[in-house]
């Protein structure tokens, strides 16, 4: 009788498969994160962005990731970090499971794990990415700037996802008080810690009122046209950078040598 019970328990144990690490149950459980450093936030944002804009080169090499961090378009603030800086930050992001290193290539390549770590849908990841890369923005600006990551039907759908992110515990975004001269409130991510409108203004941001006082007025259509052209040029630069990287790898040339001043 005892032997039968032991045998039944043993068979029952074998019949229950272990859940993989990336199972839906694991993915839906958001983890509490420490505040990210500016370079860590930039790395995560670049990885998500390039996954959508240049999927053929994703996961990214260290060189491509560094170029994306230092990109001068669609970035606020503009950074100037070295590959050593990026590599050190990647090691810290690995400890948070936010970045993984692929093992199927001779050249180390890196990919993000943001949606699983935070337990948020792709729409929310798109909004967080644009906030990570460009800083505080209105819901209308977020809809425009995230169009290549996700096509939101209207501003209200953007606001719906922002409200959901703000209502989490802990919150992932915050709606900033409307500054003088601004028609709409801006939103900012909280992945780097608490923020305030005053601190963002002190970082060099200008309000629409300040721009008008300086005599700089543009229509919304002109503004959107400039943004679209900026994005087109940024994508073209990204494709050229990828082409140069591939050619250098085939020729066995180090890009560090090419970038060194003569």
mmCIF file of C-alpha atoms in Angstrom:
data_model
loop_
_atom_site.group_PDB
_atom_site.id
_atom_site.type_symbol
_atom_site.label_atom_id
_atom_site.label_comp_id
_atom_site.label_asym_id
_atom_site.label_seq_id
_atom_site.Cartn_x
_atom_site.Cartn_y
_atom_site.Cartn_z
ATOM 1 C CA UNK A 1 0.000 0.000 0.000
ATOM 2 C CA UNK A 2 2.786 2.429 0.976
ATOM 3 C CA UNK A 3 4.742 1.515 -2.163
ATOM 4 C CA UNK A 4 1.679 2.355 -4.321
ATOM 5 C CA UNK A 5 1.297 5.776 -2.676
ATOM 6 C CA UNK A 6 4.970 6.577 -3.229
ATOM 7 C CA UNK A 7 4.723 5.463 -6.861
ATOM 8 C CA UNK A 8 1.592 7.601 -7.455
ATOM 9 C CA UNK A 9 3.213 10.703 -5.938
ATOM 10 C CA UNK A 10 6.319 10.166 -8.047
ATOM 11 C CA UNK A 11 4.272 9.912 -11.259
ATOM 12 C CA UNK A 12 2.262 13.016 -10.333
ATOM 13 C CA UNK A 13 5.465 14.997 -9.805
ATOM 14 C CA UNK A 14 6.820 13.946 -13.199
ATOM 15 C CA UNK A 15 3.565 14.919 -14.914
ATOM 16 C CA UNK A 16 3.823 18.592 -13.841
ATOM 17 C CA UNK A 17 6.158 20.422 -16.282
ATOM 18 C CA UNK A 18 8.243 23.351 -15.076
ATOM 19 C CA UNK A 19 7.205 26.758 -16.365
ATOM 20 C CA UNK A 20 9.846 28.382 -18.598
ATOM 21 C CA UNK A 21 11.314 31.706 -17.508
ATOM 22 C CA UNK A 22 9.591 33.569 -20.345
ATOM 23 C CA UNK A 23 6.177 32.032 -19.796
ATOM 24 C CA UNK A 24 3.096 34.299 -19.792
ATOM 25 C CA UNK A 25 2.819 33.904 -16.034
ATOM 26 C CA UNK A 26 6.373 35.170 -15.574
ATOM 27 C CA UNK A 27 5.958 37.930 -18.160
ATOM 28 C CA UNK A 28 2.837 39.301 -16.496
ATOM 29 C CA UNK A 29 4.555 39.814 -13.145
ATOM 30 C CA UNK A 30 6.205 43.270 -13.191
ATOM 31 C CA UNK A 31 9.351 43.662 -11.156
ATOM 32 C CA UNK A 32 10.285 46.573 -8.928
ATOM 33 C CA UNK A 33 13.228 48.390 -10.507
ATOM 34 C CA UNK A 34 15.764 50.752 -9.049
ATOM 35 C CA UNK A 35 16.041 54.142 -10.736
ATOM 36 C CA UNK A 36 17.990 53.918 -13.988
ATOM 37 C CA UNK A 37 20.923 56.176 -14.771
ATOM 38 C CA UNK A 38 20.617 58.462 -17.845
ATOM 39 C CA UNK A 39 22.875 56.223 -19.932
ATOM 40 C CA UNK A 40 20.998 53.074 -18.867
ATOM 41 C CA UNK A 41 17.699 54.703 -19.856
ATOM 42 C CA UNK A 42 19.177 55.763 -23.204
ATOM 43 C CA UNK A 43 20.450 52.238 -23.933
ATOM 44 C CA UNK A 44 17.050 50.653 -23.272
ATOM 45 C CA UNK A 45 15.309 53.298 -25.384
ATOM 46 C CA UNK A 46 17.700 52.825 -28.307
ATOM 47 C CA UNK A 47 17.298 49.039 -28.257
ATOM 48 C CA UNK A 48 13.502 49.277 -28.416
ATOM 49 C CA UNK A 49 13.609 51.965 -31.112
ATOM 50 C CA UNK A 50 16.051 50.125 -33.381
ATOM 51 C CA UNK A 51 14.123 46.873 -32.962
ATOM 52 C CA UNK A 52 11.316 48.575 -34.900
ATOM 53 C CA UNK A 53 13.157 50.994 -37.217
ATOM 54 C CA UNK A 54 16.060 48.749 -38.326
ATOM 55 C CA UNK A 55 14.874 45.194 -37.552
ATOM 56 C CA UNK A 56 17.432 43.636 -39.934
ATOM 57 C CA UNK A 57 20.297 44.702 -37.646
ATOM 58 C CA UNK A 58 18.578 43.875 -34.337
ATOM 59 C CA UNK A 59 19.851 42.734 -31.832
ATOM 60 C CA UNK A 60 22.413 45.553 -31.928
ATOM 61 C CA UNK A 61 26.188 45.344 -31.820
ATOM 62 C CA UNK A 62 28.046 47.451 -29.268
ATOM 63 C CA UNK A 63 29.095 49.883 -31.984
ATOM 64 C CA UNK A 64 25.575 50.311 -33.374
ATOM 65 C CA UNK A 65 24.185 50.734 -29.865
ATOM 66 C CA UNK A 66 26.757 53.419 -29.038
ATOM 67 C CA UNK A 67 25.971 55.263 -32.268
ATOM 68 C CA UNK A 68 22.279 55.141 -31.382
ATOM 69 C CA UNK A 69 22.984 56.555 -27.923
ATOM 70 C CA UNK A 70 24.989 59.444 -29.412
ATOM 71 C CA UNK A 71 22.512 60.130 -32.229
ATOM 72 C CA UNK A 72 21.875 63.859 -32.572
ATOM 73 C CA UNK A 73 18.342 63.628 -33.950
ATOM 74 C CA UNK A 74 15.296 62.456 -31.977
ATOM 75 C CA UNK A 75 17.311 62.622 -28.746
ATOM 76 C CA UNK A 76 17.005 64.874 -25.701
ATOM 77 C CA UNK A 77 19.465 65.424 -24.253
ATOM 78 C CA UNK A 78 22.132 64.664 -26.861
ATOM 79 C CA UNK A 79 24.803 62.411 -25.354
ATOM 80 C CA UNK A 80 28.451 61.688 -26.119
ATOM 81 C CA UNK A 81 29.262 58.328 -24.556
ATOM 82 C CA UNK A 82 32.016 55.844 -25.365
ATOM 83 C CA UNK A 83 31.693 52.130 -26.066
ATOM 84 C CA UNK A 84 33.291 51.513 -22.663
ATOM 85 C CA UNK A 85 30.564 53.620 -21.016
ATOM 86 C CA UNK A 86 27.849 51.698 -22.850
ATOM 87 C CA UNK A 87 29.395 48.314 -22.046
ATOM 88 C CA UNK A 88 29.632 49.139 -18.331
ATOM 89 C CA UNK A 89 25.980 50.233 -18.280
ATOM 90 C CA UNK A 90 24.953 47.066 -20.135
ATOM 91 C CA UNK A 91 26.476 44.930 -17.376
ATOM 92 C CA UNK A 92 24.290 46.723 -14.815
ATOM 93 C CA UNK A 93 21.215 46.374 -17.048
ATOM 94 C CA UNK A 94 21.861 42.637 -17.334
ATOM 95 C CA UNK A 95 21.557 42.374 -13.559
ATOM 96 C CA UNK A 96 18.085 43.931 -13.878
ATOM 97 C CA UNK A 97 17.206 41.533 -16.748
ATOM 98 C CA UNK A 98 16.516 44.599 -18.919
ATOM 99 C CA UNK A 99 19.187 43.653 -21.473
ATOM 100 C CA UNK A 100 20.349 40.285 -22.780
ATOM 101 C CA UNK A 101 23.429 39.412 -24.815
ATOM 102 C CA UNK A 102 22.891 37.108 -27.776
ATOM 103 C CA UNK A 103 25.118 34.067 -28.242
ATOM 104 C CA UNK A 104 24.444 33.208 -31.893
ATOM 105 C CA UNK A 105 26.868 35.724 -33.433
ATOM 106 C CA UNK A 106 30.640 36.223 -33.445
ATOM 107 C CA UNK A 107 30.073 39.871 -32.573
ATOM 108 C CA UNK A 108 28.282 40.405 -29.231
ATOM 109 C CA UNK A 109 24.755 41.700 -29.824
ATOM 110 C CA UNK A 110 22.284 43.057 -27.328
ATOM 111 C CA UNK A 111 18.495 43.083 -27.018
ATOM 112 C CA UNK A 112 16.034 44.557 -24.541
ATOM 113 C CA UNK A 113 13.570 42.823 -22.240
ATOM 114 C CA UNK A 114 11.592 45.922 -21.202
ATOM 115 C CA UNK A 115 8.074 44.648 -21.860
ATOM 116 C CA UNK A 116 8.582 41.480 -19.817
ATOM 117 C CA UNK A 117 10.358 43.148 -16.904
ATOM 118 C CA UNK A 118 7.687 45.853 -16.575
ATOM 119 C CA UNK A 119 4.784 43.625 -17.609
ATOM 120 C CA UNK A 120 3.344 46.201 -20.030
ATOM 121 C CA UNK A 121 1.889 45.847 -23.557
ATOM 122 C CA UNK A 122 3.686 46.950 -26.721
ATOM 123 C CA UNK A 123 1.689 50.194 -26.900
ATOM 124 C CA UNK A 124 2.950 51.230 -23.471
ATOM 125 C CA UNK A 125 6.505 50.206 -24.392
ATOM 126 C CA UNK A 126 6.321 52.511 -27.438
ATOM 127 C CA UNK A 127 5.319 55.486 -25.283
ATOM 128 C CA UNK A 128 7.945 54.765 -22.625
ATOM 129 C CA UNK A 129 10.596 54.459 -25.336
ATOM 130 C CA UNK A 130 9.850 57.871 -26.813
ATOM 131 C CA UNK A 131 9.888 59.403 -23.334
ATOM 132 C CA UNK A 132 13.233 57.716 -22.607
ATOM 133 C CA UNK A 133 14.744 59.073 -25.822
ATOM 134 C CA UNK A 134 13.174 62.535 -26.108
ATOM 135 C CA UNK A 135 12.168 63.542 -22.586
ATOM 136 C CA UNK A 136 8.888 65.133 -21.492
ATOM 137 C CA UNK A 137 6.210 65.494 -24.200
ATOM 138 C CA UNK A 138 2.506 66.124 -24.586
ATOM 139 C CA UNK A 139 0.169 63.289 -25.552
ATOM 140 C CA UNK A 140 -0.083 64.747 -29.074
ATOM 141 C CA UNK A 141 3.700 64.839 -29.420
ATOM 142 C CA UNK A 142 3.947 61.278 -28.143
ATOM 143 C CA UNK A 143 1.445 60.066 -30.734
ATOM 144 C CA UNK A 144 3.481 61.740 -33.495
ATOM 145 C CA UNK A 145 6.903 60.661 -32.255
ATOM 146 C CA UNK A 146 5.915 57.044 -31.564
ATOM 147 C CA UNK A 147 4.312 56.466 -34.966
ATOM 148 C CA UNK A 148 7.105 54.154 -36.145
ATOM 149 C CA UNK A 149 6.863 52.044 -32.999
ATOM 150 C CA UNK A 150 3.057 51.865 -32.799
ATOM 151 C CA UNK A 151 0.278 53.586 -34.721
ATOM 152 C CA UNK A 152 -2.133 55.093 -32.209
ATOM 153 C CA UNK A 153 -5.576 55.876 -33.630
ATOM 154 C CA UNK A 154 -5.862 59.207 -31.813
ATOM 155 C CA UNK A 155 -4.567 61.246 -28.876
ATOM 156 C CA UNK A 156 -7.234 59.804 -26.555
ATOM 157 C CA UNK A 157 -5.823 56.291 -27.015
ATOM 158 C CA UNK A 158 -2.382 57.630 -26.116
ATOM 159 C CA UNK A 159 -3.812 59.268 -22.999
ATOM 160 C CA UNK A 160 -5.545 56.014 -22.063
ATOM 161 C CA UNK A 161 -2.264 54.106 -21.993
ATOM 162 C CA UNK A 162 -0.530 56.971 -20.177
ATOM 163 C CA UNK A 163 -3.236 56.978 -17.504
ATOM 164 C CA UNK A 164 -2.777 53.233 -17.066
ATOM 165 C CA UNK A 165 0.991 53.624 -16.671
ATOM 166 C CA UNK A 166 0.489 56.477 -14.202
ATOM 167 C CA UNK A 167 -1.956 54.389 -12.167
ATOM 168 C CA UNK A 168 0.471 51.537 -11.591
ATOM 169 C CA UNK A 169 2.159 50.918 -8.273
ATOM 170 C CA UNK A 170 4.774 52.217 -8.485
ATOM 171 C CA UNK A 171 3.771 54.581 -11.318
ATOM 172 C CA UNK A 172 5.842 54.474 -14.510
ATOM 173 C CA UNK A 173 4.904 57.932 -15.845
ATOM 174 C CA UNK A 174 3.690 61.211 -14.402
ATOM 175 C CA UNK A 175 1.591 64.035 -15.839
ATOM 176 C CA UNK A 176 3.433 67.288 -15.168
ATOM 177 C CA UNK A 177 1.635 70.508 -14.183
ATOM 178 C CA UNK A 178 0.996 72.716 -17.187
ATOM 179 C CA UNK A 179 3.667 75.411 -17.366
ATOM 180 C CA UNK A 180 2.918 79.074 -18.209
ATOM 181 C CA UNK A 181 2.425 79.473 -21.951
ATOM 182 C CA UNK A 182 1.733 75.778 -22.546
ATOM 183 C CA UNK A 183 -1.614 74.645 -23.923
ATOM 184 C CA UNK A 184 -1.254 71.030 -22.819
ATOM 185 C CA UNK A 185 0.411 69.211 -19.964
ATOM 186 C CA UNK A 186 3.474 67.146 -20.684
ATOM 187 C CA UNK A 187 4.170 63.591 -19.563
ATOM 188 C CA UNK A 188 7.460 62.142 -18.326
ATOM 189 C CA UNK A 189 8.649 58.644 -17.456
ATOM 190 C CA UNK A 190 9.708 57.762 -13.915
ATOM 191 C CA UNK A 191 12.236 55.049 -14.746
ATOM 192 C CA UNK A 192 15.056 57.381 -13.695
ATOM 193 C CA UNK A 193 13.283 58.453 -10.505
ATOM 194 C CA UNK A 194 10.978 61.301 -9.531
ATOM 195 C CA UNK A 195 10.848 64.374 -11.787
ATOM 196 C CA UNK A 196 9.358 67.852 -11.604
ATOM 197 C CA UNK A 197 8.481 70.490 -14.172
ATOM 198 C CA UNK A 198 11.024 72.833 -12.565
ATOM 199 C CA UNK A 199 13.872 70.343 -12.929
ATOM 200 C CA UNK A 200 13.002 69.706 -16.575
ATOM 201 C CA UNK A 201 12.876 73.440 -17.270
ATOM 202 C CA UNK A 202 16.240 73.823 -15.588
ATOM 203 C CA UNK A 203 17.675 71.228 -17.944
ATOM 204 C CA UNK A 204 17.251 73.624 -20.837
ATOM 205 C CA UNK A 205 13.696 72.982 -22.033
ATOM 206 C CA UNK A 206 11.740 75.988 -23.313
ATOM 207 C CA UNK A 207 8.010 76.486 -23.207
ATOM 208 C CA UNK A 208 5.913 77.546 -26.201
ATOM 209 C CA UNK A 209 5.450 80.943 -24.547
ATOM 210 C CA UNK A 210 9.186 81.492 -24.327
ATOM 211 C CA UNK A 211 9.577 80.572 -27.982
ATOM 212 C CA UNK A 212 6.877 83.037 -28.983
ATOM 213 C CA UNK A 213 8.505 85.789 -26.919
ATOM 214 C CA UNK A 214 11.693 85.162 -28.842
ATOM 215 C CA UNK A 215 9.832 85.675 -32.120
ATOM 216 C CA UNK A 216 9.923 82.000 -33.106
ATOM 217 C CA UNK A 217 6.446 80.953 -34.192
ATOM 218 C CA UNK A 218 5.581 78.024 -36.454
ATOM 219 C CA UNK A 219 2.338 76.379 -37.447
ATOM 220 C CA UNK A 220 1.527 72.856 -36.291
ATOM 221 C CA UNK A 221 1.707 71.626 -39.888
ATOM 222 C CA UNK A 222 5.187 73.104 -40.331
ATOM 223 C CA UNK A 223 6.268 71.626 -37.016
ATOM 224 C CA UNK A 224 5.051 68.149 -37.980
ATOM 225 C CA UNK A 225 6.734 68.434 -41.394
ATOM 226 C CA UNK A 226 10.055 69.263 -39.764
ATOM 227 C CA UNK A 227 9.659 66.378 -37.314
ATOM 228 C CA UNK A 228 8.889 63.967 -40.156
ATOM 229 C CA UNK A 229 11.924 65.145 -42.116
ATOM 230 C CA UNK A 230 14.106 64.797 -39.034
ATOM 231 C CA UNK A 231 12.925 61.233 -38.544
ATOM 232 C CA UNK A 232 13.541 60.408 -42.214
ATOM 233 C CA UNK A 233 17.097 61.733 -42.008
ATOM 234 C CA UNK A 234 17.705 59.887 -38.730
ATOM 235 C CA UNK A 235 16.556 56.614 -40.318
ATOM 236 C CA UNK A 236 18.776 57.232 -43.341
ATOM 237 C CA UNK A 237 21.776 57.876 -41.097
ATOM 238 C CA UNK A 238 20.981 54.668 -39.209
ATOM 239 C CA UNK A 239 20.930 52.667 -42.460
ATOM 240 C CA UNK A 240 24.241 54.188 -43.566
ATOM 241 C CA UNK A 241 25.810 53.445 -40.189
ATOM 242 C CA UNK A 242 24.679 49.838 -40.469
ATOM 243 C CA UNK A 243 26.120 49.573 -43.998
ATOM 244 C CA UNK A 244 29.482 50.986 -42.859
ATOM 245 C CA UNK A 245 29.530 48.570 -39.925
ATOM 246 C CA UNK A 246 28.888 45.577 -42.192
ATOM 247 C CA UNK A 247 31.554 46.652 -44.712
ATOM 248 C CA UNK A 248 34.086 47.225 -41.934
ATOM 249 C CA UNK A 249 33.375 43.770 -40.484
ATOM 250 C CA UNK A 250 33.808 42.110 -43.904
ATOM 251 C CA UNK A 251 37.106 43.947 -44.492
ATOM 252 C CA UNK A 252 38.348 43.327 -40.964
ATOM 253 C CA UNK A 253 38.637 47.059 -40.250
ATOM 254 C CA UNK A 254 38.074 48.461 -36.783
ATOM 255 C CA UNK A 255 35.630 51.363 -36.729
ATOM 256 C CA UNK A 256 37.646 52.838 -33.866
ATOM 257 C CA UNK A 257 40.495 53.381 -36.329
ATOM 258 C CA UNK A 258 38.191 55.080 -38.835
ATOM 259 C CA UNK A 259 36.764 57.442 -36.225
ATOM 260 C CA UNK A 260 40.203 58.424 -34.872
ATOM 261 C CA UNK A 261 41.220 61.987 -35.918
ATOM 262 C CA UNK A 262 44.087 62.114 -38.409
#
